[in-house]
Every structure is written in C-alpha cells, then in structure tokens.
Amino acid sequence: MTRARLTIDPHFSVGPINRRLFGSFVEHLGRCVYDGAFEPGHPAADADGWRTDVIELVRELGVTTVRYPGGNFVSGYRWEDGVGPRDERPRRLDLAWHSTETNQVGLDEFAGWARKVDAELMYAVNLGTRGVQEALDVLEYANIASGTALSDERVANGVTEPHGIRIWCLGNEMDGPWQLGHLPAREYGQRAAQTARGMRQVDESLELVVCGSSFIEMPTFGTWEREVLEETYDEVDYISCHAYYEPIDGDLASFLASAVSMDRFIDAVVATADYVKAIKSSSKTMYVSFDEWNVWYKSRYNEVDRITDPTQWPVAPRLLEDAYSVIDAVVVGGLLISLLRHADRVTAASLAQLVNVIAPIMTEPGGPAWRQTTFFPFAITSRLARGHALELKLDAPTHETALHGEVPLVDAVATHDPETGDTAVFLVNRSLDESIEVEVDASLLADVALVSAESIHDDDIHAANTLAEPERVAVRSNDSVRVSDGLVRVVLPPVSWTAIALSSTVVG
Ligand code: AHR
C-alpha cells in the first residue's frame, strides 16, 4: 500500500485558530432566506417565522459568524427598505439575481436570527449604488443605543437593544464587472477608505473588511489588492478573498487538489499586503477574511438557472441549489485544511452559503430539512479544531495534475489545544483509486490516546443526500486507526476526508 508520514510537534504553532474561521454566509438570493431559513407557514416555524429545524442544524454545523445580506445582492440594496412595519416595506427589483425582494426580512429580523443560532453577525454595506452616508446611516441604526434619529427609529421598531455589530464588509466583489457599481481599484479604494474613516468616527474599534479579488483568475488579481490596500491600509483590518471550485471538463484529480489553489491565493494576498505594509513603513498586520468559499457548480448556474427573461422577477426562485456529492465534501474538507494552515493570517472565513443556495443545509417548503455531504467536514472541523494550528512535516507521494502541477496525494493539518491537550488531525486522500496508509508521529504529545476517527468516503463518489434520500451519505467511523507508542496509523480510502481526535496530557 502507498504510504505517507507526518510529524506533529505541539510547540510549532502556525497561530491561534480564530473561531471566526468557521463563519458562513446568508444572502438574499434564491431560497436562502425566504422559503429556506425563514418560512412562517412551516409547521416547525417559531413565532418569528424562522424554521426551528434549520436553527438546530445551523447550531450543529458549528457556525460562528454569518455574513449578511450579500453578496452581489448588497450592491443594489437599500437597507432601510427592510426595517419598520412589514406591511409598509416596498417590493424591489433585485438586479443581481433577477428576482423580487419582498423585504419581509431585514436587519432587525436577521440579527435576531443570528442570536438564535449563536452566531456573530458580519454586515456588508452597499458600496455599489451607494456610499459613505448610507453606510453611516445603517451603522447608526444598528449600533447606537438611542437618542438619535436612526437609533430611535430602531427603538420605535421594537428593537430596544443595539445590535452591536463588530465586523463590517465595505461592499462586495467590487473588482467584478458584474457587480452593480463596479469600480477600478483606485476609485473603489478611495470610496472604501472614506467610508472606513467615517465609520471609525462613529466607533474606532470596528473591524473593517475591504474587498479583495473575486477569484484568483481575475485579470486584475494582485494589482487590485496592491492598489486597494495602498488607498486603505491604515483604515481597514482585513482584505477579502473569494473562491469557488468545481471540476473543469471532468478533471477530478485537479478538483481534489483545489486546496492547492486556495493556498496559492492566500499566500499571494498575504505577500501583496506585506509589500504594502513595507512601502508604508507600517507596523500593522493586514489579515485575510476569506468570506466566500465553497464548491459551486457555477457552469450549471450559467447554463440552467440564470434568469434572463425581462418579464420574470420571481420571489425566492430555486437558484444555485447544488446537490453535493462525496467528492465535493472531500474537497470542502481539503479547503478547511488550507484555511487552518493559514490560521496566522486568515482570521475570518465564510462558507458560502448556508441554506439552500450552494449550502450545507437544504430545505423543502412545508417539508424536511437535511444535511448535504459538505455539512459533515465543516461541522466536524468546527467542533475539533481548537487552540492552535500546527506546522506539519508531511512526506507524501505526489502525482501530476493538469491545473496545479505536481501535488501531494495526501494533505493534512493538525491542531492542538494547550489548555486541554486535545489534538486533531485532518487528512485528505486525493487519489482516485488508491488507499494510502498514513503514519502520524505524535510521540511529542504526552500519553496520546485515540478519542475518535471519522471519514467521509463512499464507493460511489457521486452519491449525494437529496429530498428522496436525505441520509444516503453519512460520516463513518474509520476503524483502521491504531495508536501505539505515540504513533497513529490510519488507512485513508481513495477520495476521502478523515478527522482523528486525540487526547494527550497537558504538560505544565
Ligand atoms: O455566493 C454567490 C455569489 O458569488 C455572491 O453573491 C457573490 O459575491 C459571488 O460572486
């Protein structure tokens, strides 16, 4: 059998794992909000119209933050349409998704939902069709206790406590020509800097995210980051990355190695940010908010879903409802490994999205809610990855891929919590046909013992959970694991993702 070996040393920390790494994203898009998380007529809906079965699944998923309300949607959104008496809220055209926005859910309702799922709200302002004033207005409405026109309006709307939103996105994908109000980098950077300065006049302690590139293949990638950060470096805390992965022309080997592309993306953005830091002689470190990432069969959206008929503006249409398979879950697990490996610089991230729209959770109106395959690696990683991400020494055979060149067949990351001794190792086998035995040298941990080992793997790598078969794919215990003398041996089946939880004694 093919073999790989890795060594973990609890002293070699990449950095502490920020819990915001396990964030997600809810956009007013398709059935993410309406007929998804929010369905007042559903038997499981609570008094506010939110589905309690979805709330339970979101909690189980371990989501720590939720970015809202978009996405492309936000670049044409008027936040004030979504507050106040529901029967007075306007219906509007949503140009991003060729839909009708009813505004029955807005900032106050969504902030209430975020509290129900125990997640922090990350709010995006519209810098596409709007600017500094509207960003300041929504900040005043959301975060000022009372005593001003907009904060008193919130109180009059029945929300007495301010929402206290700490982290704000300055627009969405402003590098993309598809974005309403898209701008060249310098102009966007200046608009973002002015907005940030204004927002900081309200509250210096806010955390602000400026838009980076929509994907690494953008023709402006690199230059965009440099120019935007030259304009905003002193004003913002994070630069965003967005990336979606799918197999191109059936090339599954490259698809399984999507984390290589994510690694390169993060490394390049960090290098560009550090270049701007150097030329500005700044002592401040810029962090990365990877606030949209996932597998997305975008080609399917473009060929099947996209609404183009100028007479059609549906409410909550079925858009981007990808049914995820085993191989998609393995890729998502691999992308989580990449994010953890960069824990020193990636301190916020959002799986895009959360319900129905390229989502780990699916719902049927009036019917059940279920876990997609991608639910499992996210939930398990969020639960087990505690403390610090560790530097790894990994020796693995390699193979050639069309998109990424030569890549290791096994990818892995380990985490260790010095407070509890809890350690986790996350591994991916990228081979399409070979099992690989991995030996993990954990002998530098004291009294190491196995807690659990779980894998996602199936003889049918295209198997998925659907309305008809919602539990077709599940996580299975990996019974191949053996631990002796600090060595952990595990067999990874082809196209699989595995999480091993270990306990160890805390050494003072
Ligand atoms: O998540 C779907 C879309 O992907 C978002 O609206 C946009 O930001 C990105 O292009």
Coordinates of N, CA and C and ligand atoms in Angstrom, one line a residue, residues 25 27 29 67 70-73 97 172-173 178-179 214 242 244 292 296 298 320 352-353 357-358, ligand 1:
F25 N -22.4 32.3 5.4 CA -22.9 33.5 4.6 C -24.4 33.3 4.3
E27 N -27.2 35.2 2.0 CA -27.5 36.3 1.1 C -29.0 36.2 0.7
L29 N -30.9 35.7 -1.7 CA -30.6 35.0 -3.0 C -31.4 33.7 -3.0
R67 N -22.1 36.2 7.5 CA -22.0 37.4 6.7 C -23.4 37.6 6.1
G70 N -25.4 40.2 1.6 CA -24.9 39.7 0.3 C -23.4 40.0 0.3
G71 N -22.7 39.5 -0.7 CA -23.1 39.1 -2.0 C -23.5 40.2 -2.9
N72 N -23.6 39.7 -4.2 CA -24.0 40.6 -5.3 C -25.2 41.4 -4.9
F73 N -26.1 40.8 -4.2 CA -27.4 41.4 -3.8 C -27.1 42.8 -3.1
W97 N -29.9 39.0 -9.0 CA -30.4 37.7 -9.2 C -31.7 37.6 -10.0
N172 N -19.0 44.5 -1.8 CA -18.9 43.1 -2.2 C -18.3 43.0 -3.6
E173 N -17.2 42.3 -3.8 CA -16.6 42.0 -5.1 C -16.6 43.2 -6.0
W178 N -19.4 42.4 -13.2 CA -20.8 42.0 -13.0 C -21.4 42.7 -11.8
Q179 N -20.6 43.4 -11.0 CA -21.1 44.0 -9.7 C -21.7 45.3 -10.0
S214 N -12.3 38.7 -6.5 CA -13.5 37.7 -6.6 C -13.0 36.3 -6.8
H242 N -12.4 35.6 -2.2 CA -13.5 34.8 -2.6 C -13.0 33.7 -3.5
Y244 N -14.5 29.9 -5.5 CA -15.4 28.7 -5.7 C -14.7 27.7 -6.6
E292 N -16.0 34.3 1.2 CA -16.8 33.4 0.3 C -15.9 32.3 -0.2
W296 N -18.8 25.2 -6.0 CA -20.0 25.8 -6.7 C -20.0 25.3 -8.1
K298 N -20.8 26.4 -10.9 CA -21.2 27.7 -11.5 C -21.6 27.5 -12.9
L320 N -29.1 28.2 -7.7 CA -27.8 27.7 -7.1 C -28.0 26.6 -6.1
A352 N -19.8 29.8 1.8 CA -20.9 30.4 1.0 C -21.6 29.3 0.3
Q353 N -22.9 29.2 0.7 CA -23.7 29.9 1.6 C -24.2 28.9 2.7
V357 N -28.9 27.6 -1.0 CA -28.1 28.2 -2.0 C -26.6 27.8 -1.8
I358 N -26.1 26.9 -2.7 CA -24.8 26.3 -2.5 C -24.5 26.1 -1.1
Ligands
AHR1 O1 -22.4 33.3 -3.4 C1 -22.9 33.6 -4.6 C2 -22.3 34.8 -5.2 O2 -21.0 34.6 -5.5 C3 -22.3 36.1 -4.4 O3 -23.4 36.8 -4.4 C4 -21.1 36.9 -5.0 O4 -20.5 37.7 -4.0 C5 -20.2 35.8 -5.5 O5 -19.8 36.1 -6.8

